[in-house]
Coordinates of C-alpha atoms in Angstrom, one line a residue:
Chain A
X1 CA 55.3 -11.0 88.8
X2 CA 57.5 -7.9 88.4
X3 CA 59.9 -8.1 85.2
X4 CA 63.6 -8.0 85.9
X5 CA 65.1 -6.4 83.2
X6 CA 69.3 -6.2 82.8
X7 CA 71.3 -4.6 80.4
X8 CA 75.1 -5.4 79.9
X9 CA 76.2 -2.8 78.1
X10 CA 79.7 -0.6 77.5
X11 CA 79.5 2.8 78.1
X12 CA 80.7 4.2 74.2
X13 CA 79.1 1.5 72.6
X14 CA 76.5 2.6 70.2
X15 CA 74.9 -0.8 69.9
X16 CA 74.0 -0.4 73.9
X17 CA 73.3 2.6 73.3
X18 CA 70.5 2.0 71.2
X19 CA 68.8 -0.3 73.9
X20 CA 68.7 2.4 76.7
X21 CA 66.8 5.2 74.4
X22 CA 64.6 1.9 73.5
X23 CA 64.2 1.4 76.9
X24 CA 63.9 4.7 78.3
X25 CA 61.2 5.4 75.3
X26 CA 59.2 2.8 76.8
X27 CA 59.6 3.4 80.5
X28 CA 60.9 0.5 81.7
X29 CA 63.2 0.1 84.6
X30 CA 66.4 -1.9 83.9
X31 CA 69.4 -2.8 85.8
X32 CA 72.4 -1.0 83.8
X33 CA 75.5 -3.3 84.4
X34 CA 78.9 -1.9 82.4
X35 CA 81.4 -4.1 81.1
X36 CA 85.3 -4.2 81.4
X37 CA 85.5 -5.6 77.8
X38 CA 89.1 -6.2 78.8
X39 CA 88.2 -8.4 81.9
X40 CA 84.8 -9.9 80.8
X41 CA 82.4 -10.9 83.5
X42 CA 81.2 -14.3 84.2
X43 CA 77.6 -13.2 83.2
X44 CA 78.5 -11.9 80.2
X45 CA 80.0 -15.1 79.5
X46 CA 77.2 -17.3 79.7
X47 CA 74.7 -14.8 78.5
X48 CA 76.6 -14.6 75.4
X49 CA 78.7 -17.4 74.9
X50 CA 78.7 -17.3 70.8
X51 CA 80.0 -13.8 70.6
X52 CA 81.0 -13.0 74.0
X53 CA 79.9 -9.2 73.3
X54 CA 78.3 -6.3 74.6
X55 CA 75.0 -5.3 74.6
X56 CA 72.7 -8.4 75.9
X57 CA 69.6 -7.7 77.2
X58 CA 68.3 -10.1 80.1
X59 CA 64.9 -10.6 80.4
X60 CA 63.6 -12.3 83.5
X61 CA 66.7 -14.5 83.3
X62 CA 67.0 -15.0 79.4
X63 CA 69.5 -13.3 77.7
X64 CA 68.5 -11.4 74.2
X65 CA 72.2 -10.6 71.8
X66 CA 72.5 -8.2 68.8
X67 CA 71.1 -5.3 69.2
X68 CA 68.8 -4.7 66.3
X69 CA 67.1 -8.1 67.7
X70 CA 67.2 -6.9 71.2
X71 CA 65.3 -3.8 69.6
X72 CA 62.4 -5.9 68.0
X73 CA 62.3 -7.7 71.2
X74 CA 61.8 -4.7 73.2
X75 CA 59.1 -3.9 70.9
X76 CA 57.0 -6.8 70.6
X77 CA 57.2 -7.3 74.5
X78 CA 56.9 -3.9 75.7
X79 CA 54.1 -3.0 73.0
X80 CA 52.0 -0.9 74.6
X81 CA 53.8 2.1 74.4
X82 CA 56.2 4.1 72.4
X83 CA 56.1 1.8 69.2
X84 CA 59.1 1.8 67.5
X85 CA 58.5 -0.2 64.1
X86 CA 55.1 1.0 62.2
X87 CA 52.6 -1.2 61.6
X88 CA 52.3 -1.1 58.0
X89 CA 54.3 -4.0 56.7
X90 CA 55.6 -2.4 53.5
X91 CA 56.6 0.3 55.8
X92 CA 58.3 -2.1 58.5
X93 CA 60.2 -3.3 55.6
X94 CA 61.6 -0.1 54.8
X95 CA 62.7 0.7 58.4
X96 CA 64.2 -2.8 59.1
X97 CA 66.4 -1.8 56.1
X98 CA 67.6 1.0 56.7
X99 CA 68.4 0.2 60.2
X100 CA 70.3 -3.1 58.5
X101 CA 71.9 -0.1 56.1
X102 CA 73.3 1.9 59.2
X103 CA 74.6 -1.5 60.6
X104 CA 76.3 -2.4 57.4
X105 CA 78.4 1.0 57.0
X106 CA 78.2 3.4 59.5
X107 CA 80.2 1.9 62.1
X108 CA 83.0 0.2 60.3
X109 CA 83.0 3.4 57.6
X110 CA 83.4 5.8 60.9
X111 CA 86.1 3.4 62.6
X112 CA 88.5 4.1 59.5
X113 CA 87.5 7.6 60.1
X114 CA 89.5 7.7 63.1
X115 CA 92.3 4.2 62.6
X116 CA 93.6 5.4 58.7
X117 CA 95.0 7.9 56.9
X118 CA 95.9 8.8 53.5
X119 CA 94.2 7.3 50.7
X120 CA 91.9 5.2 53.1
X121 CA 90.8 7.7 54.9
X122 CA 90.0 10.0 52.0
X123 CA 87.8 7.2 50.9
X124 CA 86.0 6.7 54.0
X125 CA 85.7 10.3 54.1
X126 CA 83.9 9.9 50.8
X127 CA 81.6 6.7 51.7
X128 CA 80.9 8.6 54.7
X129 CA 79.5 11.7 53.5
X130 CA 77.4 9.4 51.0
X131 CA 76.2 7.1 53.6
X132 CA 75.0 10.5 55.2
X133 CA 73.3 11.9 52.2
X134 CA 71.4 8.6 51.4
X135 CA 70.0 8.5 55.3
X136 CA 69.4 12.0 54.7
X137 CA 67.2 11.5 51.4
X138 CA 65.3 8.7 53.3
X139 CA 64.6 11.0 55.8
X140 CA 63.1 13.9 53.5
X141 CA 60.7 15.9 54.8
X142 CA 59.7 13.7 58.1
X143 CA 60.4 15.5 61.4
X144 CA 62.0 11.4 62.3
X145 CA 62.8 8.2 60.6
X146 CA 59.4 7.1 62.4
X147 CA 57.6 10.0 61.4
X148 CA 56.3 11.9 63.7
X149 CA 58.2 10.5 66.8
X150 CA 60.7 8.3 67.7
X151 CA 61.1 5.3 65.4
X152 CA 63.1 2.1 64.5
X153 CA 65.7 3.8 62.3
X154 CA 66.1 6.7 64.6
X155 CA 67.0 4.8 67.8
X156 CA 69.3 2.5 65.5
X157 CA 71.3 5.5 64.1
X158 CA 71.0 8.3 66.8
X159 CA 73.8 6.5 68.7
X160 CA 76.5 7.1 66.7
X161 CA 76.2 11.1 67.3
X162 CA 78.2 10.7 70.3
X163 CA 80.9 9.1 68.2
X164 CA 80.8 12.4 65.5
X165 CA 83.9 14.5 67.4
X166 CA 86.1 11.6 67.4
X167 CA 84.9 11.2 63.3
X168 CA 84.8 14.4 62.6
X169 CA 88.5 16.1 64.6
X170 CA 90.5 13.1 63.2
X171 CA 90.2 14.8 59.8
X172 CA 89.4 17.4 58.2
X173 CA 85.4 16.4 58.2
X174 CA 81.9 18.8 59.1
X175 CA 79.0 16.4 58.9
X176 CA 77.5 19.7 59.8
X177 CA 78.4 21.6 56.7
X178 CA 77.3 18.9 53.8
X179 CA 74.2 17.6 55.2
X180 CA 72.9 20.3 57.4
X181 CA 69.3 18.9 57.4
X182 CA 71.0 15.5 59.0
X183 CA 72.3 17.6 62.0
X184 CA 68.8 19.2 62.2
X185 CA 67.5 16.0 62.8
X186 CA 70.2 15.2 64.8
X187 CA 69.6 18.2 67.3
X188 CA 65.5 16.6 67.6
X189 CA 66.3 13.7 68.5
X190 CA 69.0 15.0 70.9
X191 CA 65.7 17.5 72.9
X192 CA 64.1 14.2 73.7
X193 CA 65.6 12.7 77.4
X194 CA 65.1 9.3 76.2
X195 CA 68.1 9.8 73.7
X196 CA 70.1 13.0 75.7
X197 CA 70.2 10.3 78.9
X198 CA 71.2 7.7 77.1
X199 CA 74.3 9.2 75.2
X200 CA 77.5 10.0 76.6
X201 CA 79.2 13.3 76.0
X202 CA 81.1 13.7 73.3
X203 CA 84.3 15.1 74.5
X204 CA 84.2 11.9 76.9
X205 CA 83.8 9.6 73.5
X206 CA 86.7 11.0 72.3
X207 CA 89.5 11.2 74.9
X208 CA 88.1 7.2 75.0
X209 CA 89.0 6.6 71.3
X210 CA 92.1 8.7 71.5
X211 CA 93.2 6.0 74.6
X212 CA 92.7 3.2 72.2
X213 CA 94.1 4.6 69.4
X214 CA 97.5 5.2 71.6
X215 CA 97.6 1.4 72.8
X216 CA 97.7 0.3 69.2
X217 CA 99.8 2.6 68.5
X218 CA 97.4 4.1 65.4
X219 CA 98.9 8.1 65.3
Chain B
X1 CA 46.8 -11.3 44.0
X2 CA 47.5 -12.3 40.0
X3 CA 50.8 -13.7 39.4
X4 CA 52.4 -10.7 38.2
X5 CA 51.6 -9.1 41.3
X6 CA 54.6 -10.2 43.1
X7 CA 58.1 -10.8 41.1
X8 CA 61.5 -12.1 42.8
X9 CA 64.1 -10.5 40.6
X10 CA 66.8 -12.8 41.3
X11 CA 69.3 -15.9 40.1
X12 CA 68.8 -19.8 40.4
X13 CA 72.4 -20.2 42.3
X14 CA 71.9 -17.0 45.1
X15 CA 71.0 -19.0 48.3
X16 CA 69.9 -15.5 49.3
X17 CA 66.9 -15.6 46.2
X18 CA 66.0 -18.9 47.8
X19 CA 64.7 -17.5 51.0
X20 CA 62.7 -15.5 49.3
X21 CA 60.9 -18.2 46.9
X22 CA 61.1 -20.5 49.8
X23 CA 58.9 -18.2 51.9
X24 CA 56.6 -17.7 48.7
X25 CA 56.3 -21.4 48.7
X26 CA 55.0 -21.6 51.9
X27 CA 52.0 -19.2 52.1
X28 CA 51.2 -20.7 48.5
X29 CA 51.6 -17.2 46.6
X30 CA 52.3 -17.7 43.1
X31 CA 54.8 -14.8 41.6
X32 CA 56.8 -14.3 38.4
X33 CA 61.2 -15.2 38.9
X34 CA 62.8 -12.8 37.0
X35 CA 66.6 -14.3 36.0
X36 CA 68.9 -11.0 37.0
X37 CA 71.5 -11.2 34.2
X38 CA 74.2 -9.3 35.8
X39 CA 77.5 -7.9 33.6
X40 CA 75.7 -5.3 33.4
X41 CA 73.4 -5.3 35.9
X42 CA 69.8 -4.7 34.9
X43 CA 67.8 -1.6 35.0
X44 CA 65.0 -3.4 37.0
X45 CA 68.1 -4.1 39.8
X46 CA 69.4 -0.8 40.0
X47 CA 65.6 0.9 39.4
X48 CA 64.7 -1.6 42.1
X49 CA 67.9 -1.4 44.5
X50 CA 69.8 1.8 44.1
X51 CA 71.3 1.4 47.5
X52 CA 73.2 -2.0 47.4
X53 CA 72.4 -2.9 43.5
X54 CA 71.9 -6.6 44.6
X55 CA 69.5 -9.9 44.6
X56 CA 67.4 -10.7 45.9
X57 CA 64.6 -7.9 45.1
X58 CA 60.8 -8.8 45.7
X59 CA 58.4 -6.4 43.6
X60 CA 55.3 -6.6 45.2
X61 CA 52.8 -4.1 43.3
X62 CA 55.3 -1.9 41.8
X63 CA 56.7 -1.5 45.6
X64 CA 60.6 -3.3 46.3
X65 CA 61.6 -4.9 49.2
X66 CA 65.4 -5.9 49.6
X67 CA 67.5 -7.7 51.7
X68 CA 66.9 -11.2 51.8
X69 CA 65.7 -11.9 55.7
X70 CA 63.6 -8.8 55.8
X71 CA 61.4 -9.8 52.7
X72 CA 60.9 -13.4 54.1
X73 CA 59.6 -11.2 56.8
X74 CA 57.3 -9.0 55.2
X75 CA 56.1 -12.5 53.0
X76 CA 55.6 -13.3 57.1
X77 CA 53.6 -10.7 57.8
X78 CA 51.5 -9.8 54.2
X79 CA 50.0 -12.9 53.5
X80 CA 49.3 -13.5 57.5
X81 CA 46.6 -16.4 57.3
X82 CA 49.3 -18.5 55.9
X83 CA 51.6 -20.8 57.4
X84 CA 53.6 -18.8 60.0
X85 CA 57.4 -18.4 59.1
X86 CA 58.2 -17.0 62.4
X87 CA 57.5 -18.3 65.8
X88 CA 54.9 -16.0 67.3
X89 CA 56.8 -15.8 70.7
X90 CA 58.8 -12.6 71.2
X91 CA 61.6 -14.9 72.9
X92 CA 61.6 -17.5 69.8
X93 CA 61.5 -14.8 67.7
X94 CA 65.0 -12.8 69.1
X95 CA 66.1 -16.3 69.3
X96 CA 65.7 -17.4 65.4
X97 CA 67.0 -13.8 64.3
X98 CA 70.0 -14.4 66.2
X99 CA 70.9 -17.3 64.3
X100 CA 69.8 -15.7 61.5
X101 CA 72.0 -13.2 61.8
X102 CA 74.7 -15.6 63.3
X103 CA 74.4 -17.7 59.8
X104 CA 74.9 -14.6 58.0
X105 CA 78.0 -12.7 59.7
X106 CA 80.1 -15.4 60.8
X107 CA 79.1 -19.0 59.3
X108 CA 78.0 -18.9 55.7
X109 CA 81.3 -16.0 55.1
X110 CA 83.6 -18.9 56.8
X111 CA 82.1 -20.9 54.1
X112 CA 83.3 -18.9 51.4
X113 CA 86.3 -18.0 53.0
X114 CA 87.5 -21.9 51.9
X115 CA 87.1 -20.6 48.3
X116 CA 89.0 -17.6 48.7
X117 CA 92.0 -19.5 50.6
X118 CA 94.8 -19.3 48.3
X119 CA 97.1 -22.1 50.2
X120 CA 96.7 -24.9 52.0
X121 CA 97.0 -23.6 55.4
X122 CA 94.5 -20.8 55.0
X123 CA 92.0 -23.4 53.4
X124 CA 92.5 -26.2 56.1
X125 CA 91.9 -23.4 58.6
X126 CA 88.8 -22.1 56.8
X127 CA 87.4 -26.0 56.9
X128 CA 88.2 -26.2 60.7
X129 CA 86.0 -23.1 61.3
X130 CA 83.5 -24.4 59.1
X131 CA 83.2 -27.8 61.6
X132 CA 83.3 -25.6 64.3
X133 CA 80.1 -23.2 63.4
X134 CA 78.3 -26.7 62.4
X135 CA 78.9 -27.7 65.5
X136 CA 77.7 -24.2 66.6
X137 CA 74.2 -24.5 64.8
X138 CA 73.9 -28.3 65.8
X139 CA 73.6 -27.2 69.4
X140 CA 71.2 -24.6 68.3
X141 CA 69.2 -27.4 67.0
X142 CA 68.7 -29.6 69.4
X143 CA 68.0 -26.5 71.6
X144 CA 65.3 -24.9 69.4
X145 CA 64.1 -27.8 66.8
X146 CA 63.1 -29.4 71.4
X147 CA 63.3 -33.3 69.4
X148 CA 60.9 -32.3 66.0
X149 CA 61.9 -31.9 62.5
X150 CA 62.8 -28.3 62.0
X151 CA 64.9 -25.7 63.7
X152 CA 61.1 -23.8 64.0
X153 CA 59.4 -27.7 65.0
X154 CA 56.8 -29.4 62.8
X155 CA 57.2 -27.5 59.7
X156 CA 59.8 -25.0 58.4
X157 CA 60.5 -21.7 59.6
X158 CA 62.2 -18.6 59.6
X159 CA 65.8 -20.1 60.5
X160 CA 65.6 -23.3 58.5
X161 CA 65.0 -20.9 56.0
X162 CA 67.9 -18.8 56.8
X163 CA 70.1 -21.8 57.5
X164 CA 68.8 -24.1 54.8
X165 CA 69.7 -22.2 51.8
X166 CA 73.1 -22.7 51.7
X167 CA 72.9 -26.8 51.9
X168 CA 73.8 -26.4 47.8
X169 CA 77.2 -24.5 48.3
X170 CA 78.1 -26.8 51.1
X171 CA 77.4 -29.9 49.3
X172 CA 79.4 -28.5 46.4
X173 CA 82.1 -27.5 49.2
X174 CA 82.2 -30.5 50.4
X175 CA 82.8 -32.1 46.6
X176 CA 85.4 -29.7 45.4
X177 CA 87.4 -30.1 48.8
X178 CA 86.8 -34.1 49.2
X179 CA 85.7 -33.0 53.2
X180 CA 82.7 -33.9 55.0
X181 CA 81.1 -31.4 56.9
X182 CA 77.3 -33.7 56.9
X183 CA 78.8 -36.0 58.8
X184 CA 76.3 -38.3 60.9
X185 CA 78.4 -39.0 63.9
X186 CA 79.5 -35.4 64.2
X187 CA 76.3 -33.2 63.4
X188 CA 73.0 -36.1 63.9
X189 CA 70.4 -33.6 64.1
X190 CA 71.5 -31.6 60.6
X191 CA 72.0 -34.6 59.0
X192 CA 68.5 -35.4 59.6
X193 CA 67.6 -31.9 59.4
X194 CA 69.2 -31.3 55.8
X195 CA 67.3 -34.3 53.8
X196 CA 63.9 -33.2 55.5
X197 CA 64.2 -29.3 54.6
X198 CA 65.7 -30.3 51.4
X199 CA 62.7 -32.8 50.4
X200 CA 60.0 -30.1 51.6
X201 CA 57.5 -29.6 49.5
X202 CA 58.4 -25.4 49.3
X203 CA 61.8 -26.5 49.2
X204 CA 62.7 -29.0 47.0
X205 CA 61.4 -27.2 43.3
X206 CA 64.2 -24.2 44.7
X207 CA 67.3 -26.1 45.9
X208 CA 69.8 -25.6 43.0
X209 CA 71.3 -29.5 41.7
X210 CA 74.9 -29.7 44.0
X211 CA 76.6 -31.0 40.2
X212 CA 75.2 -27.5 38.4
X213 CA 76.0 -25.8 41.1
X214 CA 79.6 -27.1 40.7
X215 CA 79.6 -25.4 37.9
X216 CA 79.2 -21.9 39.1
X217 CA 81.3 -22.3 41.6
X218 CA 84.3 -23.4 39.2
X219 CA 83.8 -19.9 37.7
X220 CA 83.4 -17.9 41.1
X221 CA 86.6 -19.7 42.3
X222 CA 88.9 -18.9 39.8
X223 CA 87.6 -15.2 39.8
X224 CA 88.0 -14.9 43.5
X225 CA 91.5 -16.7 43.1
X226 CA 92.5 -14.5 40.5
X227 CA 91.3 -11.0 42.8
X228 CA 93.9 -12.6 45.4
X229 CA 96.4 -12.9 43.1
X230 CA 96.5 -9.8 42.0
X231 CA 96.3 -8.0 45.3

């Protein structure tokens, strides 16, 4: 029986995002279904009733939430190809931290980036850049997270590239000109289609955020 | 391994350390509990943990593993001929982290959010979503546990674990705001579920006394009352 995969998903999301290069990595063929977040559908609904959010996976009819889950999922199902956790355990436990590390800051540390000024932002600013440099030192001297290819951590942070012009324009910020060896890493991961298909541009990102920062009125 | 082979650097009243000795427990591996004594914090924690500077840390070798769900799965997967922690379906598996994760971000934070309240409204509102994510996990019960024991079935798994841990601070909850959240005719299946996980043999040495417990929490109150105050 042919699997029937379906991804709900929201096209600047970097949680969905993370799915599609997992996906793609593997070469599986999915259904891609985008939200109205404002207008929720029915599907989504019952897929995800506890937190009514965006991405779910559906599997042959049964619905995977959270991404990093939907990530291990992917992996253990689809394991025949393009493994994204290693197989050492001590070394599983190191990536399923630092994926749980970008989860914890990066995305609520790069939201004040763009909602706060002032004193707040100079703070984020500051976390930030740290958060950065500590990815950066886990990274060392590896070509990826995963070594050699495409791993765990990499898929889990990639993502939040496309969200780097809105971070870095609403301030004074170059991600670029602290942590160069992070962009280098960046650009690698950005020559493999798996990850290039599966972002959006950047200047698209952007004119999104800058919508929602007008509706609530944020300046 | 030899007992000093495997240390949990952690504190009697983290529900977080729990998971770790709980999963210890199971697969029978003896280790060494180190009592973190905070104020400062040790040099073993912020050798160990330089990134979050928090318990519970498991030293296995000389080699730390942090973050409380990802060493009960590493015990999982190290000492594989024991008892299996988590279901080995990939579906089961998403299922349990969910709730996992569930238990973690929303529930056990509404929890401690009844601690924090600093009126009556915000506290009676902080109860109320308390009920409500019981009522939450009791559903996820009865829909994983399909009529045995245990979120996981026969014996205790990953999301008992996860879930189980914090029976201590809702019992003392429950105490210091004369509420019932264990309530028989609301939540059957946890009822049930709570003496069983708590009288399990790789439980029951680990589950902090509710009336000590108290204790700590008195302190931990008046600190988080007196951080709101001062906001």
């Amino acid at each position: 029986m042919a699997d029937e995969v379906v991804l709900l998903d929201f096209w600047p999301s970097p949680f969905g995002m993370r799915l599609r290069i997992a996906l793609a990595e593997k070469g599986i063929e999915y259904e891609y279904k985008d939200e109205d977040l404002r207008n929720k559908s029915p599907l989504l609904l019952q897929m995800n009733p506890v937190h009514k959010k965006i991405p779910v996976l559906i599997h042959n009819g049964k619905p995977v939430c959270e991404s990093l889950v939907a990530l291990q999922y992917i992996d253990e199902v689809w394991n025949d190809k393009a493994p994204l956790l290693p197989s050492d355990s001590y070394l599983r436990a190191q990536a399923r931290f630092w994926a749980d590390f970008v989860d914890k800051k990066i995305y609520d540390i790069g939201r004040k980036l763009w909602t706060t000024k002032g004193e707040e932002y100079d703070a984020a600013k500051k976390d930030f850049l740290d958060c950065i440099g500590l990815l950066e030192g886990e990274l060392g001297d590896k070509s990826f997270f995963g070594g050699e290819t495409l791993g765990f951590v990499d898929v889990a942070l990639i993502p939040f590239y496309s969200w780097f012009l809105v971070y870095e324009k609403s301030g004074n910020l170059s991600v670029e000109a602290e942590h160069p060896k992070f962009i280098a890493w960046v650009k690698r991961c950005m020559e493999k289609e798996s990850v290039s298909k599966s972002l959006p541009e950047q200047e698209k990102v952007y004119d999104f955020a800058m919508l929602i920062r007008k509706k609530h009125g944020i300046e | 391994m030899a007992k000093s082979d495997v240390k949990v650097l952690g504190a009697w009243p983290s529900p977080y350390v729990m998971r770790a000795r709980i999963a210890l427990n199971i697969k029978s591996v003896e280790y060494e509990l180190l009592e973190e004594t905070f104020a400062p914090k040790s040099q073993l924690l912020l050798q160990s943990n330089p990134v979050h500077k928090k318990i519970p840390v498991l030293i296995h070798g000389d080699k730390p593993v942090c973050e409380s769900l990802i060493i009960v799965e590493y015990i999982d997967e190290v000492w594989a001929s024991g008892p299996s922690i988590l279901p080995s379906n990939p579906l089961d598996r998403a299922t349990a982290r969910f709730w996992a994760a569930y238990v973690d971000e929303k529930w056990f934070p509404s929890l401690r959010g009844i601690g924090a309240a600093q009126e009556d409204e915000a506290r009676k509102a902080a109860i109320e979503q308390v009920a409500e994510g019981l009522s939450q996990m009791e559903e996820a019960f009865q829909k994983t546990s399909k009529g045995k024991d245990f979120f996981s079935g026969d014996k205790i798994g990953y999301l008992d674990i996860a879930f189980g841990c914090f029976l201590g601070w809702l019992r003392v909850t429950e105490k210091m705001n004369g509420v019932k959240f264990l309530d028989e005719a609301k939540i059957p299946g946890l009822v049930k579920w709570a003496e069983k996980f708590s009288a399990d043999p790789a439980v029951k040495d680990v589950m902090p006394e509710t009336d000590k417990l108290a204790e700590v929490a008195k302190i931990i109150m008046a600190r988080l009352r007196a951080a709101g105050a001062s906001k």
